[in-house]
GROMACS .gro file of N, CA and C in nm:
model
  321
    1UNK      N    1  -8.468  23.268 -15.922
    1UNK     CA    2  -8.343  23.307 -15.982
    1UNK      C    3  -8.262  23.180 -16.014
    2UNK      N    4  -8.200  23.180 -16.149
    2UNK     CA    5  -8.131  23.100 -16.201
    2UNK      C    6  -7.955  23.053 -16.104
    3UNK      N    7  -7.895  22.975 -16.097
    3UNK     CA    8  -7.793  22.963 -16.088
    3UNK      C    9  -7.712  23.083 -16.141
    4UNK      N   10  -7.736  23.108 -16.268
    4UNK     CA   11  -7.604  23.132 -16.328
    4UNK      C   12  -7.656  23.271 -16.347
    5UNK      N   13  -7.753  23.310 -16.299
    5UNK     CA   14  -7.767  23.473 -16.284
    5UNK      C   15  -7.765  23.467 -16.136
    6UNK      N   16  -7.796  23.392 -16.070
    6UNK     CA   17  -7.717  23.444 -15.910
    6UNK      C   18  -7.593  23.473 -15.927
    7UNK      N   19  -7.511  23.362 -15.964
    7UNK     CA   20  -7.345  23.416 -16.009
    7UNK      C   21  -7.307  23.527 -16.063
    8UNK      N   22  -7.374  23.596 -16.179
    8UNK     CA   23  -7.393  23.719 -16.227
    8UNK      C   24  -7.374  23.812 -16.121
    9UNK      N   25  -7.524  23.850 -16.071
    9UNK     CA   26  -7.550  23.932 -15.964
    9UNK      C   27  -7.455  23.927 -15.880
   10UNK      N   28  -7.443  23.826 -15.820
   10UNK     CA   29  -7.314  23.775 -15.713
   10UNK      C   30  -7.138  23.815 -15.725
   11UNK      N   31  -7.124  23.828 -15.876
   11UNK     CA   32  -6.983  23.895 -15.914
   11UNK      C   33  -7.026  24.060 -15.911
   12UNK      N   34  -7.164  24.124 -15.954
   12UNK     CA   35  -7.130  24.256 -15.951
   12UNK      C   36  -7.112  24.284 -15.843
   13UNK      N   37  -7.236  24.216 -15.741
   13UNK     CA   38  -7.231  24.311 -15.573
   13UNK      C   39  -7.035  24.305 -15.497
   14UNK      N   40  -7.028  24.196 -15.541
   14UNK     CA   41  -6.896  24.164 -15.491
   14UNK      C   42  -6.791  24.289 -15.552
   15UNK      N   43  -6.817  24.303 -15.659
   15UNK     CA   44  -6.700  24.376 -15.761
   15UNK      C   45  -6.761  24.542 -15.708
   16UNK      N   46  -6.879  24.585 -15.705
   16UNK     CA   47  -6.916  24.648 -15.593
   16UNK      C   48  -6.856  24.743 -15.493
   17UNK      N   49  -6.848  24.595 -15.387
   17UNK     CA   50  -6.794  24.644 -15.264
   17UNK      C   51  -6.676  24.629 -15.250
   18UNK      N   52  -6.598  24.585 -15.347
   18UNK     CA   53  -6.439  24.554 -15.337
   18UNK      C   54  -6.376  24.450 -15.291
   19UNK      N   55  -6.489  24.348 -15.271
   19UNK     CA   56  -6.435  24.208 -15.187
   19UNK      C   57  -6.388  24.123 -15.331
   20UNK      N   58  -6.436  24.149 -15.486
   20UNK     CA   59  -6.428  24.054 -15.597
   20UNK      C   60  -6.268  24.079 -15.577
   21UNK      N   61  -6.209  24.159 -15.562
   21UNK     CA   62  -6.083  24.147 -15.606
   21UNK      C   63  -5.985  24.087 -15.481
   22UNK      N   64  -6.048  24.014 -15.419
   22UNK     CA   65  -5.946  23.902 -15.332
   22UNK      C   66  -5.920  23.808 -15.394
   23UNK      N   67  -5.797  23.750 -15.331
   23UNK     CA   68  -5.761  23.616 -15.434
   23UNK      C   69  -5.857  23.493 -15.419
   24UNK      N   70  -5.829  23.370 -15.505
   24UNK     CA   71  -5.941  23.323 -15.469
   24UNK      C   72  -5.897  23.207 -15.334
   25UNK      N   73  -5.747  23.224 -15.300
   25UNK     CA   74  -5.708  23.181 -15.173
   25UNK      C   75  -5.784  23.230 -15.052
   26UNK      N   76  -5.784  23.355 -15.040
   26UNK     CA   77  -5.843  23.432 -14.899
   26UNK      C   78  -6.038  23.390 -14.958
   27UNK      N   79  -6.097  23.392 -15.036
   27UNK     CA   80  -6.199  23.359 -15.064
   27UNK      C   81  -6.259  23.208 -15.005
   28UNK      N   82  -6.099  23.107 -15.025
   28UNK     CA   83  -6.157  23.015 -14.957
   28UNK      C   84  -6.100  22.984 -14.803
   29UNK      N   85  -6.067  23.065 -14.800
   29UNK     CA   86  -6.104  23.142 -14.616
   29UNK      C   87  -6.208  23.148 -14.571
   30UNK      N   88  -6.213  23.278 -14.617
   30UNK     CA   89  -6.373  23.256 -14.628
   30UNK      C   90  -6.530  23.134 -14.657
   31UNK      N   91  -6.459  23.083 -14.721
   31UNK     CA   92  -6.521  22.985 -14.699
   31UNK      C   93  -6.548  22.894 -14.589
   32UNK      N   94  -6.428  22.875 -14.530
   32UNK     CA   95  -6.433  22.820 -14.406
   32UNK      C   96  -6.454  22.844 -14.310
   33UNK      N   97  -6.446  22.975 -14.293
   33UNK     CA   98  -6.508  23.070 -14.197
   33UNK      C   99  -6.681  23.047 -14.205
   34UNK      N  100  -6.718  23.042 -14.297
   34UNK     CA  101  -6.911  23.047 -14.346
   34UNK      C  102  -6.936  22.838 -14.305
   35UNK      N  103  -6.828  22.777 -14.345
   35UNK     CA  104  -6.825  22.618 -14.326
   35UNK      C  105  -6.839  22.613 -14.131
   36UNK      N  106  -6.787  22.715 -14.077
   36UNK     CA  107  -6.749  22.693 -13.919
   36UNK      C  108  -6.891  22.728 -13.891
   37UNK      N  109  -6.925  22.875 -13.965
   37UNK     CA  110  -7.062  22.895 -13.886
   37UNK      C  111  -7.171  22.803 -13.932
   38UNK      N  112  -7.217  22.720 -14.025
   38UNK     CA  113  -7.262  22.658 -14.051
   38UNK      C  114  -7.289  22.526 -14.003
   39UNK      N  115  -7.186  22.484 -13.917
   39UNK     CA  116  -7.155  22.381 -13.860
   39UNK      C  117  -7.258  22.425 -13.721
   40UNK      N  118  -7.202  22.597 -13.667
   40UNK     CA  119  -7.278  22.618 -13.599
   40UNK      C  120  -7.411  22.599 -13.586
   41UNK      N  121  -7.436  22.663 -13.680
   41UNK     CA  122  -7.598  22.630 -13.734
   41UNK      C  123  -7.660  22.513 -13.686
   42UNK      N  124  -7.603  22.367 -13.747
   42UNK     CA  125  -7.686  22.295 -13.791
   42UNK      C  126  -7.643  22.218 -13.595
   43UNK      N  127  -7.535  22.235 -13.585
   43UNK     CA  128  -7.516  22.237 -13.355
   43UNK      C  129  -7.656  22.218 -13.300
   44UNK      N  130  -7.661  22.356 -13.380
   44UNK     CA  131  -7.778  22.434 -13.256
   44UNK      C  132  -7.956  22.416 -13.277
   45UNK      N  133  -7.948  22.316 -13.427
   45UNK     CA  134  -8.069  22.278 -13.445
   45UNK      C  135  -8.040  22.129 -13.346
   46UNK      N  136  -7.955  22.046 -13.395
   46UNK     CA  137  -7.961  21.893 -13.351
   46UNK      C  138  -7.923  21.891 -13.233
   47UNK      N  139  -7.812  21.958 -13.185
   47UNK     CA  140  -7.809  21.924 -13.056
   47UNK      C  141  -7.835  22.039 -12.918
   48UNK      N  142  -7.844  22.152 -12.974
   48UNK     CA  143  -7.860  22.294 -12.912
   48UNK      C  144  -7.713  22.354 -12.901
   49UNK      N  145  -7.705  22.435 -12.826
   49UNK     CA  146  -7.589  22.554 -12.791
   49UNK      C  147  -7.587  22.543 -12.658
   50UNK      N  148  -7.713  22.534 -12.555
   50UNK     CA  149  -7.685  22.572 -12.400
   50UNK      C  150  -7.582  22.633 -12.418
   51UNK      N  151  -7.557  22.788 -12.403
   51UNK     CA  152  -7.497  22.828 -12.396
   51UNK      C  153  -7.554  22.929 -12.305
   52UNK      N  154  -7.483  22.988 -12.163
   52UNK     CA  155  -7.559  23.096 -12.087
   52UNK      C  156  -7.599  23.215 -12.147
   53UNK      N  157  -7.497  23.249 -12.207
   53UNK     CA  158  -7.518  23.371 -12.272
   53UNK      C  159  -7.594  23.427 -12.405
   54UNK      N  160  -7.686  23.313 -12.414
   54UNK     CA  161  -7.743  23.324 -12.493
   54UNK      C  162  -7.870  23.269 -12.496
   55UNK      N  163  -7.994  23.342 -12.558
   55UNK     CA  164  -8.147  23.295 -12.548
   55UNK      C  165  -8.200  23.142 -12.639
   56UNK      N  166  -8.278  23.101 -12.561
   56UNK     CA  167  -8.291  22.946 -12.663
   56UNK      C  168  -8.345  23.020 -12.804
   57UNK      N  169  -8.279  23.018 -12.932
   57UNK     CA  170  -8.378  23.050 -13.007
   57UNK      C  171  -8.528  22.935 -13.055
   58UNK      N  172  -8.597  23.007 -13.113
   58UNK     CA  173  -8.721  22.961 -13.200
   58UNK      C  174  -8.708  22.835 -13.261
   59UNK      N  175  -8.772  22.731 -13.317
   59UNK     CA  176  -8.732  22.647 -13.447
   59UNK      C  177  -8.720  22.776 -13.564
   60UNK      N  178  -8.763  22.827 -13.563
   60UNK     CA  179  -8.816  22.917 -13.669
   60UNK      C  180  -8.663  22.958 -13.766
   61UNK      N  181  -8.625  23.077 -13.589
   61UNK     CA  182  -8.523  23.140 -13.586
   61UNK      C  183  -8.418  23.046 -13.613
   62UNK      N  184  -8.415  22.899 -13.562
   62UNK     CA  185  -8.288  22.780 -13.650
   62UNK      C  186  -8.289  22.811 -13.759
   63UNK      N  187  -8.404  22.760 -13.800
   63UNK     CA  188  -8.390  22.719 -13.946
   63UNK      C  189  -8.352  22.880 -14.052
   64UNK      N  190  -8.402  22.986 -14.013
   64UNK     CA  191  -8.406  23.017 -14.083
   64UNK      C  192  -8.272  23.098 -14.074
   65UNK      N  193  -8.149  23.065 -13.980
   65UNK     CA  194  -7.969  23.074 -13.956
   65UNK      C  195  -7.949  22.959 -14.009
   66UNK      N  196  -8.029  22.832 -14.028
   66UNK     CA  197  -7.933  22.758 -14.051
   66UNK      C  198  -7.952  22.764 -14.269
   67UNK      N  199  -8.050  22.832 -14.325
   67UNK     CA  200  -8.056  22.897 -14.486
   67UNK      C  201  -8.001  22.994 -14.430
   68UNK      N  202  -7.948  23.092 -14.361
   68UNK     CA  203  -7.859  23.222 -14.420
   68UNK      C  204  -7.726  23.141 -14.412
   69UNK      N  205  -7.648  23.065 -14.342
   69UNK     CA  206  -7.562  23.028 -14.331
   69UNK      C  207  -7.509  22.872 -14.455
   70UNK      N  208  -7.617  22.853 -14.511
   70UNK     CA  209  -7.596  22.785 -14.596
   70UNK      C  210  -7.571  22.852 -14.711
   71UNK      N  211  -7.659  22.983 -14.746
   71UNK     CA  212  -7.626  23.044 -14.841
   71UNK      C  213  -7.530  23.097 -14.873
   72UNK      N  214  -7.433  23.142 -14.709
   72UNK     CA  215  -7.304  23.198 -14.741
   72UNK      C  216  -7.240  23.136 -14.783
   73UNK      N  217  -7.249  22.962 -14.747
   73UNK     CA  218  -7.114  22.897 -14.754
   73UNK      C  219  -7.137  22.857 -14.937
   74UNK      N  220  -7.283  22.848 -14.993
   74UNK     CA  221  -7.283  22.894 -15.146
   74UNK      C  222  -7.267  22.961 -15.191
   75UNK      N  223  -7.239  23.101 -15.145
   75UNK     CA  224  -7.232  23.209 -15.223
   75UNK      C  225  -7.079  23.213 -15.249
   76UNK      N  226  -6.974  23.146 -15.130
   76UNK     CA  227  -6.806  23.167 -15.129
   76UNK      C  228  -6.803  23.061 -15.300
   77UNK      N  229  -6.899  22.960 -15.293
   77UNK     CA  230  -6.851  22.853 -15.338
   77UNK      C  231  -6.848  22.914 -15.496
   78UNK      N  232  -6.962  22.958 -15.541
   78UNK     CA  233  -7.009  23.048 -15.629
   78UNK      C  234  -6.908  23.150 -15.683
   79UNK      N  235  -6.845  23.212 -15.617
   79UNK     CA  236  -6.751  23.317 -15.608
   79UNK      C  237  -6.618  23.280 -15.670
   80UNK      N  238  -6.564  23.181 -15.572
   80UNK     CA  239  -6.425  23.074 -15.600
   80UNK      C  240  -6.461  23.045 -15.757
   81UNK      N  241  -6.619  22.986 -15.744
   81UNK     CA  242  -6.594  22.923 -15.943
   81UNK      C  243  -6.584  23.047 -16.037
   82UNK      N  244  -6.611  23.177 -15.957
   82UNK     CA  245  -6.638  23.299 -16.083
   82UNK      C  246  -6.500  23.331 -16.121
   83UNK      N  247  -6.424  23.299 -15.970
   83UNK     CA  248  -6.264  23.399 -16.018
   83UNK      C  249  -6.188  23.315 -16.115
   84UNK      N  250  -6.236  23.167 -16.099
   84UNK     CA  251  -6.166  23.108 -16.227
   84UNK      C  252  -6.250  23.043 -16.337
   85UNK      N  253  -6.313  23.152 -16.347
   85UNK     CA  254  -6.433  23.148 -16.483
   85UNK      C  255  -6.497  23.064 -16.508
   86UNK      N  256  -6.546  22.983 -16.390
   86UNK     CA  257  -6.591  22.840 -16.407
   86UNK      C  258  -6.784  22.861 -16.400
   87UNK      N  259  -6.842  22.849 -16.499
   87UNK     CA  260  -7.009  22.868 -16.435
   87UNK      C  261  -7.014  22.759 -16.356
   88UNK      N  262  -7.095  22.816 -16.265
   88UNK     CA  263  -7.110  22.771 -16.129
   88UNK      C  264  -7.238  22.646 -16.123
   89UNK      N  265  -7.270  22.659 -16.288
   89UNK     CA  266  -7.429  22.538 -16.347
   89UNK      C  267  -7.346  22.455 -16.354
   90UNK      N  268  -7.182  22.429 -16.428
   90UNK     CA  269  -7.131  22.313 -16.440
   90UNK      C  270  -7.083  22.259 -16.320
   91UNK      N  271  -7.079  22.312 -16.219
   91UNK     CA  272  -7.079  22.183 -16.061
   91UNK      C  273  -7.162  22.142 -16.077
   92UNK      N  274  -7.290  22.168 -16.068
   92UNK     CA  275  -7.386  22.069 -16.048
   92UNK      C  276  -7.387  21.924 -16.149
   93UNK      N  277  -7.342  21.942 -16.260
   93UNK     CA  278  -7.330  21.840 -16.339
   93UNK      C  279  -7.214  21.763 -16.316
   94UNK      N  280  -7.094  21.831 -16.263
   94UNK     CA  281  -6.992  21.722 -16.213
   94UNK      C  282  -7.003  21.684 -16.116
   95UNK      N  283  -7.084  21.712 -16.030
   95UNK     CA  284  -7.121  21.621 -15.938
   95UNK      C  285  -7.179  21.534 -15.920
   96UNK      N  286  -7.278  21.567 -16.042
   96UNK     CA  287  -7.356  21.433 -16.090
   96UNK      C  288  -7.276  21.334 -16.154
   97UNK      N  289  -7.170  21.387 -16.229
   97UNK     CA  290  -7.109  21.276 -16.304
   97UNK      C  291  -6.989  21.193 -16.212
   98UNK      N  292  -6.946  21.292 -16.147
   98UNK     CA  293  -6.861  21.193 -16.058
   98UNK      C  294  -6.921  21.084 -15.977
   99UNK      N  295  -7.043  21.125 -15.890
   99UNK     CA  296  -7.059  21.033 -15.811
   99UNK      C  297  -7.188  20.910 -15.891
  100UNK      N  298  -7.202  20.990 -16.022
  100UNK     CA  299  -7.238  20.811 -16.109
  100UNK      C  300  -7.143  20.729 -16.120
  101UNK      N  301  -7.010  20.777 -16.168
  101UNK     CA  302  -6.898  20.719 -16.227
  101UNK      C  303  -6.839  20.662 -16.045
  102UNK      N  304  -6.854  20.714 -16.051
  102UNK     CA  305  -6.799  20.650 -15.856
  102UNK      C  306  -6.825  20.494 -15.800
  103UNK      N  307  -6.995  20.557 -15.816
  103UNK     CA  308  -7.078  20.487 -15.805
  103UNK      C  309  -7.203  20.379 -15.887
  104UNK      N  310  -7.151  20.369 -15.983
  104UNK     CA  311  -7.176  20.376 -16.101
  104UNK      C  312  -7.312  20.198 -16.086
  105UNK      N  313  -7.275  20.090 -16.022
  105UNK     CA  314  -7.370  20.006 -15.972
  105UNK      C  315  -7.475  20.040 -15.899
  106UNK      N  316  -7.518  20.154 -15.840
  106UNK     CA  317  -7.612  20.245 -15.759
  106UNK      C  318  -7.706  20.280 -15.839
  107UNK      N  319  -7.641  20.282 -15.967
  107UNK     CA  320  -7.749  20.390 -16.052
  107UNK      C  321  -7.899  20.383 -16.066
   0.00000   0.00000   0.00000
């Protein structure tokens, strides 16, 4: 699946279930909320959780929380660019262009 038909798909399910019509303030709430668990994620691959209440997971079972939790925190990101009509293909190119122009002796 393309970028810019994930975004597609990604505005109907949203529009959907009634979450498209949050602002895109509380969206990037959300975001940070998916940024916290993510953080979790990547904790509990490098350094673990020890946590009592909880079973050591798998490598498996890491990795494969630490792609659902990456995806969320793409999918908010995705979302934020839909509510202000931004295709979500042109980040990828400003990101390229900023950090040439940044960096521009690197190249």
């Amino acid at each position: 699946m393309t970028l810019e038909k994930h975004q597609q798909w990604l505005k109907r399910f949203y529009e959907r279930r009634g979450w498209y019509e949050y602002s895109p303030f509380v969206h990037a709430n959300f975001l940070n909320e998916e940024t916290g668990e993510l953080a979790r994620a990547i904790r509990a691959i490098e350094i673990g959780r020890d946590h009592p209440g909880e079973d050591k997971a798998s490598v498996t079972a890491l990795r494969s929380n630490l792609e659902e939790e990456l995806a969320d925190v793409l999918d908010q990101v995705v979302i934020i660019s839909s509510k202000y009509e931004i295709d979500a293909r042109s980040l990828l190119a400003a990101s390229e262009a900023k950090l040439k122009e940044r960096f521009d002796d690197e190249q």
